[in-house]
Amino acid sequence: MPMGLSNDDLDRIDELVTIRRRIKRGEFLYQNGDPFSSLYAIRTGFFKTSVTTEDGRDQVTGFQMAGEITGLDGIVSDFHSCDSVALEDAEICVMPFDKIEYLSREVKALQHHVHRIMSKEIVREHGVMLLLGSMRAEERLAAFLLNLVKRLHARGFSRSELVLRMTREEIGSYLGLKLETVSRTFSKFADDGIIVVKQRNIQILDPDALNLIVNSQSCA
Amino acid sequence: MPMGLSNDDLDRIDELVTIRRRIKRGEFLYQNGDPFSSLYAIRTGFFKTSVTTEDGRDQVTGFQMAGEITGLDGIVSDFHSCDSVALEDAEICVMPFDKIEYLSREVKALQHHVHRIMSKEIVREHGVMLLLGSMRAEERLAAFLLNLVKRLHARGFSRSELVLRMTREEIGSYLGLKLETVSRTFSKFADDGIIVVKQRNIQILDPDALNLIVNSQSCA
DNA sequence: CGACACCTTGAAGAGGTTCAAGAAATGTGG
DNA sequence: CCACATTTCTTGAACCTCTTCAAGGTGTCG
């Protein structure tokens, strides 16, 4: 992760990732109200985070995959304010936050890395706000697919094929749409020859078309 | 801000807030693309932050008032990715981020304070995602008013009266609504006797009604 | 005082939701 | 390994909320 570290520093940071934990599909990594103690680095598997209101409404706030960090919401109040659920069997590193803070005080590069991770999450959420606040259904789903495939490709997966680990309802919750709208929009993209949909397997035939949908607010 | 500090630590943290800057209404504090160097603590005044896409769409991502910190978006890439504009004449403290990181390595309480500020922003944005993703116009505006008046009250202002520093259009952008919808919803609240609207002066007559609107998704 | 920005309100229209039914996939237990 | 239950997905039709377009009103600042 951070670069330009001495071997000594590297050894100390290695300590952070010694605790491993396996999470089965459907299990919570943490839940709203749980005491906060650690951040979690995802080694394998796929998670979603969501917030829930008293009146039962809930909103998916993100999907996390290998190499990403989750749990940042707990720092401010020492309690988690959202749920994290594994969408497939997963393995994570438990990184006790007091240890992160301790090492951050010693290792400048780690300190900056932590700051960047948090800033990156803030910037990501700005993007989601833009999506939720000003895009139409097709634009939202196109942006979602492009984002997913980009992150998967950065991890060595195909640039054109992906397997959705979440339901239409979870996609809809994330995008501020109903599951029926997500389904219909997939069908429309398929009819237009932009993608092939086979349940949760998506093949992207025309990524440029998706880009065009996102970056041209209906003035096609 | 952070508690339980030695006088020595306090002196050092005081160094962080020595640089002051005045920003006139309508001026940028920073803009998308500006090199990132500092966080800004607002002493007086009122700001909005917004992101803009290539195709000209933009989205207000937040409103900041006295005592709040802005600029966190710049940490991840060393460049700001959003704009910050003063909505009224303001005074801010410029806090060079390298100095913050330096002092954070020395002063544990400051380090944790910085982490909490970033986590708090992440959690706030979760709330906005919930609002944008799952609330209807009336619920959004009610939540917005309650949030604003709560923050103002924490600063010694009235619990029932507030002056909006932003236009209907800016409120709409933040809430994912058109300015006409914002205006109409204000009028409806006024007709229902929940608030009194006189341009940007809002008087809240029935805060419980607003709470009810937020926490009961149409099953009134 | 006049120009400009901001706000309100109406009427028509579009996009997404809701309700409903059926099909396809997945998981479970015998 | 198959039958059945359950979950997930698709599609249609009616409806509703919010948007769009338009016009007029109000406030503000040079």
Coordinates of C-alpha atoms (C1' of nucleotides) in Angstrom, one line a residue:
Chain A
M1 CA 0.0 0.0 0.0
P2 CA 2.0 3.0 1.1
M3 CA 5.4 3.3 -0.7
G4 CA 8.9 4.2 0.3
L5 CA 9.0 2.4 3.7
S6 CA 11.9 1.0 5.5
N7 CA 11.9 -2.7 6.2
D8 CA 11.5 -1.9 9.8
D9 CA 8.3 0.1 9.1
L10 CA 7.0 -2.6 6.9
D11 CA 7.4 -5.2 9.6
R12 CA 5.4 -3.0 12.0
I13 CA 2.6 -2.4 9.5
D14 CA 2.5 -6.2 8.9
E15 CA 1.4 -6.5 12.4
L16 CA -1.8 -4.7 11.5
V17 CA -2.9 -7.4 9.1
T18 CA -2.2 -10.5 11.2
I19 CA -5.8 -11.0 12.4
R20 CA -7.8 -12.7 9.8
R21 CA -11.5 -13.5 9.8
R22 CA -13.8 -15.5 7.6
I23 CA -17.3 -14.2 6.9
K24 CA -19.9 -16.4 5.3
R25 CA -22.4 -15.0 2.8
G26 CA -25.2 -13.3 4.5
E27 CA -23.3 -12.7 7.7
F28 CA -22.7 -9.3 9.2
L29 CA -19.2 -7.9 9.5
Y30 CA -20.6 -5.3 11.8
Q31 CA -24.0 -3.8 12.5
N32 CA -25.4 -0.4 13.4
G33 CA -24.9 0.0 17.1
D34 CA -21.9 -2.3 17.4
P35 CA -19.0 -0.8 19.4
F36 CA -16.3 0.3 17.0
S37 CA -12.8 -1.1 17.5
S38 CA -11.3 -1.9 14.1
L39 CA -11.2 -1.1 10.4
Y40 CA -11.5 -4.1 8.1
A41 CA -9.5 -4.7 4.9
I42 CA -11.2 -7.0 2.5
R43 CA -9.0 -9.8 1.2
T44 CA -11.6 -11.7 -0.7
G45 CA -15.3 -11.5 -1.1
F46 CA -17.8 -8.8 -1.6
F47 CA -19.7 -6.6 0.9
K48 CA -22.5 -4.1 1.0
T49 CA -22.9 -1.3 3.6
S50 CA -26.3 0.2 4.4
V51 CA -28.0 2.6 6.8
T52 CA -31.4 2.1 8.3
T53 CA -33.8 4.6 9.8
E54 CA -36.1 4.0 12.8
D55 CA -39.1 3.8 10.4
G56 CA -37.5 0.9 8.6
R57 CA -36.3 2.7 5.5
D58 CA -32.9 1.6 4.4
Q59 CA -30.3 2.7 1.9
V60 CA -27.4 0.8 0.5
T61 CA -24.4 3.2 0.9
G62 CA -21.8 1.2 -0.9
F63 CA -20.4 -2.1 -2.2
Q64 CA -16.8 -3.1 -1.2
M65 CA -14.5 -5.6 -2.9
A66 CA -11.0 -7.0 -2.3
G67 CA -8.5 -4.4 -1.4
E68 CA -11.0 -1.9 0.0
I69 CA -11.4 -0.8 3.6
T70 CA -14.6 -0.7 5.5
G71 CA -15.7 0.5 9.0
L72 CA -14.7 4.2 8.8
D73 CA -18.2 5.2 9.9
G74 CA -17.5 3.9 13.4
I75 CA -14.6 6.3 14.2
V76 CA -16.6 9.4 15.0
S77 CA -18.8 8.0 17.8
D78 CA -17.1 4.7 18.7
F79 CA -20.1 2.9 17.4
H80 CA -20.9 1.8 14.0
S81 CA -23.8 3.6 12.3
C82 CA -24.3 1.3 9.4
D83 CA -24.4 -2.4 8.6
S84 CA -21.9 -4.3 6.6
V85 CA -23.0 -7.7 5.2
A86 CA -21.0 -10.2 3.1
L87 CA -22.7 -10.8 -0.3
E88 CA -20.4 -13.8 -0.8
D89 CA -18.1 -15.8 1.4
A90 CA -15.2 -13.5 2.4
E91 CA -12.0 -13.2 4.2
I92 CA -11.0 -9.9 5.9
C93 CA -8.1 -8.5 8.0
V94 CA -9.1 -7.0 11.3
M95 CA -7.1 -3.9 11.9
P96 CA -7.5 -2.6 15.5
F97 CA -8.0 1.1 15.2
D98 CA -5.9 2.0 18.3
K99 CA -3.1 0.1 16.7
I100 CA -3.6 2.0 13.4
E101 CA -3.4 5.3 15.3
Y102 CA -0.4 4.2 17.2
L103 CA 1.5 3.2 14.1
S104 CA 0.3 6.3 12.3
R105 CA 2.0 8.4 14.8
E106 CA 5.3 6.6 14.1
V107 CA 5.1 6.0 10.4
K108 CA 4.4 9.1 8.4
A109 CA 3.6 7.2 5.2
L110 CA 0.9 5.2 7.0
Q111 CA -0.6 8.3 8.5
H112 CA -1.0 9.9 5.2
H113 CA -2.3 6.6 3.7
V114 CA -5.1 6.6 6.3
H115 CA -6.0 10.2 5.6
R116 CA -6.1 9.4 1.9
I117 CA -8.4 6.4 2.4
M118 CA -10.9 8.5 4.4
S119 CA -10.7 11.4 1.9
K120 CA -11.2 9.0 -0.9
E121 CA -14.4 7.7 0.7
I122 CA -15.6 11.3 1.1
V123 CA -15.0 12.0 -2.6
R124 CA -16.7 8.7 -3.6
E125 CA -19.7 9.7 -1.7
H126 CA -19.8 13.1 -3.5
G127 CA -20.0 11.1 -6.7
V128 CA -23.0 9.1 -5.3
M129 CA -24.7 12.3 -4.3
L130 CA -24.3 13.6 -7.8
L131 CA -25.7 10.4 -9.2
L132 CA -28.7 10.4 -6.8
G133 CA -29.3 14.1 -7.0
S134 CA -29.1 14.8 -10.7
M135 CA -29.1 11.6 -12.8
R136 CA -32.0 9.7 -14.4
A137 CA -32.4 6.0 -14.1
E138 CA -30.5 5.0 -17.2
E139 CA -27.6 7.3 -16.3
R140 CA -27.5 5.9 -12.8
L141 CA -27.4 2.3 -13.9
A142 CA -24.8 3.1 -16.7
A143 CA -22.6 4.9 -14.2
F144 CA -23.0 2.0 -11.7
L145 CA -21.9 -0.6 -14.3
L146 CA -19.0 1.4 -15.5
N147 CA -17.8 1.9 -11.9
L148 CA -18.1 -1.8 -11.0
V149 CA -16.3 -3.0 -14.1
K150 CA -13.6 -0.5 -13.7
R151 CA -12.9 -1.6 -10.1
L152 CA -13.0 -5.3 -11.2
H153 CA -10.7 -4.7 -14.1
A154 CA -8.2 -3.0 -11.7
R155 CA -8.2 -6.3 -9.9
G156 CA -7.4 -8.4 -13.0
F157 CA -11.0 -9.3 -14.0
S158 CA -12.4 -8.8 -17.5
R159 CA -13.2 -5.3 -18.8
S160 CA -16.3 -6.5 -20.4
E161 CA -17.9 -9.2 -18.3
L162 CA -19.0 -9.2 -14.7
V163 CA -21.0 -11.1 -12.2
L164 CA -23.3 -9.0 -10.0
R165 CA -23.0 -10.1 -6.4
M166 CA -26.1 -8.2 -5.3
T167 CA -29.8 -8.4 -6.1
R168 CA -31.7 -6.0 -8.3
E169 CA -33.2 -4.6 -5.1
E170 CA -29.8 -3.9 -3.6
I171 CA -28.7 -2.2 -6.8
G172 CA -32.0 -0.2 -6.7
S173 CA -31.4 0.8 -3.1
Y174 CA -27.9 2.1 -3.9
L175 CA -29.1 4.0 -6.9
G176 CA -32.3 5.4 -5.4
L177 CA -34.5 3.3 -7.7
K178 CA -37.0 0.5 -7.3
L179 CA -36.0 -3.0 -8.3
E180 CA -38.5 -3.0 -11.2
T181 CA -36.9 0.1 -12.6
V182 CA -33.4 -1.6 -12.4
S183 CA -34.7 -4.7 -14.1
R184 CA -36.5 -2.7 -16.9
T185 CA -33.4 -0.6 -17.5
F186 CA -31.2 -3.7 -17.8
S187 CA -33.7 -5.0 -20.3
K188 CA -33.6 -1.7 -22.2
F189 CA -29.8 -1.7 -22.4
A190 CA -30.0 -5.3 -23.6
D191 CA -32.6 -4.4 -26.3
D192 CA -30.3 -1.6 -27.4
G193 CA -27.5 -4.0 -27.8
I194 CA -25.4 -2.3 -25.2
I195 CA -25.2 -5.2 -22.8
V196 CA -26.1 -8.9 -22.5
V197 CA -28.0 -9.8 -19.3
K198 CA -28.2 -13.4 -18.1
Q199 CA -29.4 -13.1 -14.5
R200 CA -26.4 -11.8 -12.6
N201 CA -24.0 -12.2 -15.5
I202 CA -23.5 -9.0 -17.4
Q203 CA -21.6 -8.7 -20.6
I204 CA -20.8 -5.2 -21.8
L205 CA -20.9 -5.0 -25.6
D206 CA -20.6 -1.3 -26.0
P207 CA -18.9 0.5 -23.1
D208 CA -18.8 3.8 -25.2
A209 CA -22.6 3.7 -25.3
L210 CA -22.6 3.5 -21.5
N211 CA -20.2 6.4 -21.2
L212 CA -22.3 8.4 -23.5
I213 CA -25.4 7.8 -21.5
V214 CA -23.6 9.0 -18.3
N215 CA -22.0 12.1 -19.8
S216 CA -24.7 13.7 -21.8
Q217 CA -27.8 14.3 -19.7
S218 CA -30.4 13.3 -22.2
C219 CA -29.2 15.8 -24.9
A220 CA -27.9 12.7 -26.7
Chain B
M1 CA -11.9 21.2 20.3
P2 CA -10.1 18.1 21.7
M3 CA -10.0 17.8 25.4
G4 CA -7.5 16.9 28.1
L5 CA -4.5 18.6 26.5
S6 CA -1.4 19.9 28.3
N7 CA -0.8 23.7 28.0
D8 CA 2.2 22.8 25.8
D9 CA 0.1 20.8 23.4
L10 CA -2.5 23.6 23.3
D11 CA 0.1 26.1 22.4
R12 CA 1.3 24.0 19.5
I13 CA -2.2 23.5 18.2
D14 CA -2.8 27.2 18.4
E15 CA -0.1 27.5 15.8
L16 CA -2.5 25.8 13.4
V17 CA -5.1 28.6 13.6
T18 CA -2.9 31.6 13.2
I19 CA -3.5 32.2 9.5
R20 CA -6.8 34.0 9.0
R21 CA -8.4 34.8 5.7
R22 CA -11.5 36.8 4.8
I23 CA -13.7 35.6 2.0
K24 CA -16.4 37.9 0.5
R25 CA -19.8 36.6 -0.5
G26 CA -19.6 34.9 -3.8
E27 CA -15.9 34.2 -3.7
F28 CA -14.4 30.8 -3.9
L29 CA -12.5 29.4 -1.0
Y30 CA -11.2 26.7 -3.3
Q31 CA -12.2 25.3 -6.7
N32 CA -12.1 22.0 -8.4
G33 CA -8.6 21.5 -9.7
D34 CA -6.9 23.7 -7.2
P35 CA -3.8 22.2 -5.6
F36 CA -4.7 21.0 -2.1
S37 CA -2.6 22.4 0.8
S38 CA -4.8 23.2 3.7
L39 CA -8.0 22.5 5.6
Y40 CA -10.2 25.4 6.5
A41 CA -12.0 26.0 9.7
I42 CA -14.9 28.4 9.4
R43 CA -14.9 31.1 12.0
T44 CA -17.8 33.1 10.7
G45 CA -19.9 33.0 7.6
F46 CA -21.6 30.3 5.5
F47 CA -20.3 28.2 2.7
K48 CA -21.6 25.7 0.1
T49 CA -19.6 23.0 -1.6
S50 CA -20.5 21.5 -4.9
V51 CA -19.2 19.1 -7.5
T52 CA -19.5 19.6 -11.3
T53 CA -19.4 17.1 -14.1
E54 CA -17.8 17.7 -17.6
D55 CA -21.3 18.0 -19.0
G56 CA -22.1 20.9 -16.8
R57 CA -24.3 19.1 -14.3
D58 CA -23.7 20.2 -10.7
Q59 CA -24.6 19.0 -7.3
V60 CA -24.4 20.9 -4.0
T61 CA -22.7 18.4 -1.6
G62 CA -23.1 20.4 1.6
F63 CA -23.5 23.7 3.5
Q64 CA -20.9 24.6 6.1
M65 CA -21.2 27.1 9.0
A66 CA -19.1 28.4 11.8
G67 CA -17.0 25.8 13.6
E68 CA -17.0 23.3 10.7
I69 CA -14.1 22.1 8.6
T70 CA -14.0 22.1 4.9
G71 CA -11.4 20.9 2.3
L72 CA -11.2 17.2 3.2
D73 CA -11.9 16.3 -0.5
G74 CA -8.4 17.5 -1.5
I75 CA -6.4 15.1 0.6
V76 CA -6.7 12.0 -1.5
S77 CA -5.3 13.4 -4.7
D78 CA -3.6 16.6 -3.6
F79 CA -6.1 18.5 -5.7
H80 CA -9.5 19.7 -4.7
S81 CA -12.4 17.9 -6.5
C82 CA -15.1 20.3 -5.5
D83 CA -15.8 24.0 -5.2
S84 CA -16.3 25.9 -2.0
V85 CA -18.1 29.3 -2.2
A86 CA -18.9 31.7 0.5
L87 CA -22.7 32.4 0.7
E88 CA -22.0 35.4 3.0
D89 CA -18.9 37.3 4.0
A90 CA -16.8 34.9 6.0
E91 CA -13.6 34.5 7.9
I92 CA -11.7 31.3 8.0
C93 CA -8.6 29.8 9.5
V94 CA -6.2 28.3 7.0
M95 CA -4.7 25.1 8.5
P96 CA -1.8 23.8 6.4
F97 CA -2.3 20.1 6.1
D98 CA 1.3 19.1 6.4
K99 CA 1.4 21.0 9.7
I100 CA -1.8 19.1 10.8
E101 CA -0.1 15.8 10.0
Y102 CA 3.0 16.8 11.8
L103 CA 1.2 17.8 15.0
S104 CA -1.1 14.8 14.7
R105 CA 2.0 12.6 15.0
E106 CA 2.9 14.4 18.2
V107 CA -0.4 15.0 19.8
K108 CA -2.6 11.9 20.1
A109 CA -5.7 13.9 20.9
L110 CA -5.3 16.0 17.8
Q111 CA -4.8 12.9 15.7
H112 CA -8.0 11.3 16.9
H113 CA -9.8 14.6 16.4
V114 CA -8.8 14.7 12.8
H115 CA -10.0 11.1 12.3
R116 CA -13.3 11.9 13.9
I117 CA -13.8 14.9 11.7
M118 CA -13.3 12.8 8.6
S119 CA -15.5 10.0 9.9
K120 CA -18.2 12.5 10.8
E121 CA -18.2 13.8 7.2
I122 CA -18.6 10.2 5.9
V123 CA -21.5 9.6 8.2
R124 CA -23.1 12.9 7.3
E125 CA -22.9 11.9 3.7
H126 CA -24.6 8.5 4.5
G127 CA -27.5 10.6 5.7
V128 CA -27.6 12.6 2.6
M129 CA -27.6 9.4 0.5
L130 CA -30.5 8.1 2.5
L131 CA -32.3 11.4 1.9
L132 CA -31.6 11.4 -1.8
G133 CA -32.2 7.7 -2.3
S134 CA -35.3 7.1 -0.4
M135 CA -37.2 10.3 0.6
R136 CA -39.9 12.2 -1.1
A137 CA -39.8 16.0 -1.6
E138 CA -41.6 16.9 1.6
E139 CA -39.5 14.6 3.7
R140 CA -36.3 15.9 2.2
L141 CA -37.2 19.5 2.8
A142 CA -38.4 18.8 6.4
A143 CA -35.2 16.9 7.1
F144 CA -33.2 19.8 5.7
L145 CA -34.9 22.4 7.8
L146 CA -34.5 20.3 11.0
N147 CA -30.9 19.7 10.3
L148 CA -30.2 23.4 9.7
V149 CA -32.0 24.7 12.7
K150 CA -30.4 22.0 14.9
R151 CA -26.9 23.1 13.8
L152 CA -27.8 26.8 14.2
H153 CA -29.3 26.2 17.7
A154 CA -26.1 24.4 18.7
R155 CA -24.4 27.7 17.9
G156 CA -26.7 29.8 20.1
F157 CA -29.3 30.8 17.5
S158 CA -33.0 30.3 17.8
R159 CA -34.6 26.9 17.8
S160 CA -37.5 28.2 15.7
E161 CA -36.3 30.9 13.4
L162 CA -33.7 30.8 10.7
V163 CA -32.4 32.8 7.8
L164 CA -31.6 30.7 4.7
R165 CA -28.3 31.8 3.3
M166 CA -28.8 29.9 0.0
T167 CA -31.3 30.2 -2.9
R168 CA -34.1 27.8 -3.6
E169 CA -32.0 26.5 -6.5
E170 CA -29.1 25.7 -4.2
I171 CA -31.5 24.0 -1.7
G172 CA -32.9 22.1 -4.6
S173 CA -29.6 21.0 -5.9
Y174 CA -28.6 19.7 -2.5
L175 CA -31.9 17.9 -2.1
G176 CA -32.1 16.5 -5.6
L177 CA -35.1 18.7 -6.4
K178 CA -35.9 21.5 -8.8
L179 CA -36.2 25.0 -7.4
E180 CA -39.9 25.1 -8.2
T181 CA -40.5 22.0 -6.1
V182 CA -38.6 23.5 -3.2
S183 CA -40.8 26.6 -3.5
R184 CA -44.0 24.7 -3.7
T185 CA -43.1 22.5 -0.7
F186 CA -42.3 25.6 1.4
S187 CA -45.7 27.0 0.4
K188 CA -47.4 23.7 1.3
F189 CA -45.7 23.7 4.7
A190 CA -46.8 27.3 5.2
D191 CA -50.4 26.4 4.2
D192 CA -50.4 23.6 6.7
G193 CA -49.3 26.0 9.4
I194 CA -46.0 24.2 10.0
I195 CA -43.8 27.1 9.1
V196 CA -44.0 30.7 8.1
V197 CA -42.0 31.7 5.0
K198 CA -41.0 35.2 4.3
Q199 CA -38.4 35.0 1.6
R200 CA -35.4 33.5 3.2
N201 CA -36.7 34.0 6.7
I202 CA -38.2 30.8 8.0
Q203 CA -40.1 30.5 11.2
I204 CA -40.8 27.0 12.5
L205 CA -44.2 26.8 14.2
D206 CA -44.5 23.1 14.5
P207 CA -41.3 21.2 14.7
D208 CA -43.1 18.0 15.7
A209 CA -44.9 18.1 12.4
L210 CA -41.6 18.3 10.5
N211 CA -40.3 15.4 12.5
L212 CA -43.4 13.4 11.7
I213 CA -43.0 14.1 8.1
V214 CA -39.4 12.8 8.1
N215 CA -40.0 9.7 10.3
S216 CA -43.0 8.1 8.8
Q217 CA -42.7 7.7 5.1
S218 CA -46.2 8.7 4.0
C219 CA -47.9 6.2 6.3
A220 CA -48.9 9.3 8.3
Chain C
dC1 C1' -35.5 54.2 -10.2
dG2 C1' -34.6 50.6 -13.2
dA3 C1' -32.2 46.2 -14.1
dC4 C1' -31.5 41.9 -12.4
dA5 C1' -31.8 38.0 -9.6
dC6 C1' -34.8 35.4 -7.1
dC7 C1' -39.3 33.5 -5.9
dT8 C1' -44.1 31.8 -6.6
dT9 C1' -47.8 29.6 -8.9
dG10 C1' -50.3 27.2 -12.7
dA11 C1' -50.9 23.6 -16.3
dA12 C1' -49.2 20.0 -19.0
dG13 C1' -46.1 16.2 -19.4
dA14 C1' -42.5 12.6 -18.4
dG15 C1' -40.2 9.4 -15.6
dG16 C1' -40.5 6.3 -12.1
dT17 C1' -43.4 3.8 -8.8
dT18 C1' -47.0 0.7 -7.5
dC19 C1' -49.6 -3.3 -8.0
dA20 C1' -50.0 -7.6 -10.0
dA21 C1' -48.9 -11.8 -12.2
dG22 C1' -46.0 -15.1 -13.9
dA23 C1' -41.3 -17.1 -15.1
dA24 C1' -36.7 -18.4 -13.9
dA25 C1' -33.3 -19.6 -10.7
dT26 C1' -31.8 -21.2 -6.2
dG27 C1' -31.8 -23.7 -2.1
dT28 C1' -33.7 -27.4 1.0
dG29 C1' -35.2 -31.7 2.7
dG30 C1' -36.6 -36.1 1.8
Chain D
dC1 C1' -31.0 -36.5 -7.0
dC2 C1' -35.4 -34.8 -7.5
dA3 C1' -39.6 -32.2 -5.9
dC4 C1' -41.1 -28.4 -3.7
dA5 C1' -40.7 -23.9 -1.4
dT6 C1' -38.6 -19.6 -1.7
dT7 C1' -36.3 -16.0 -3.5
dT8 C1' -35.3 -13.3 -7.4
dC9 C1' -36.3 -11.4 -11.7
dT10 C1' -39.2 -9.8 -15.7
dT11 C1' -43.0 -7.4 -17.8
dG12 C1' -47.5 -5.0 -18.2
dA13 C1' -50.8 -1.3 -16.9
dA14 C1' -52.5 2.4 -14.1
dC15 C1' -51.1 5.9 -11.2
dC16 C1' -48.5 9.6 -8.9
dT17 C1' -44.8 12.7 -7.9
dC18 C1' -41.9 15.7 -9.6
dT19 C1' -40.3 18.2 -13.7
dT20 C1' -40.8 21.3 -17.4
dC21 C1' -42.4 25.3 -19.5
dA22 C1' -44.4 29.7 -18.8
dA23 C1' -45.8 33.9 -16.8
dG24 C1' -46.0 37.2 -13.3
dG25 C1' -44.5 38.9 -8.7
dT26 C1' -41.2 40.4 -5.2
dG27 C1' -36.9 42.0 -3.5
dT28 C1' -32.4 43.9 -3.9
dC29 C1' -28.5 46.6 -5.4
dG30 C1' -26.1 49.8 -8.1

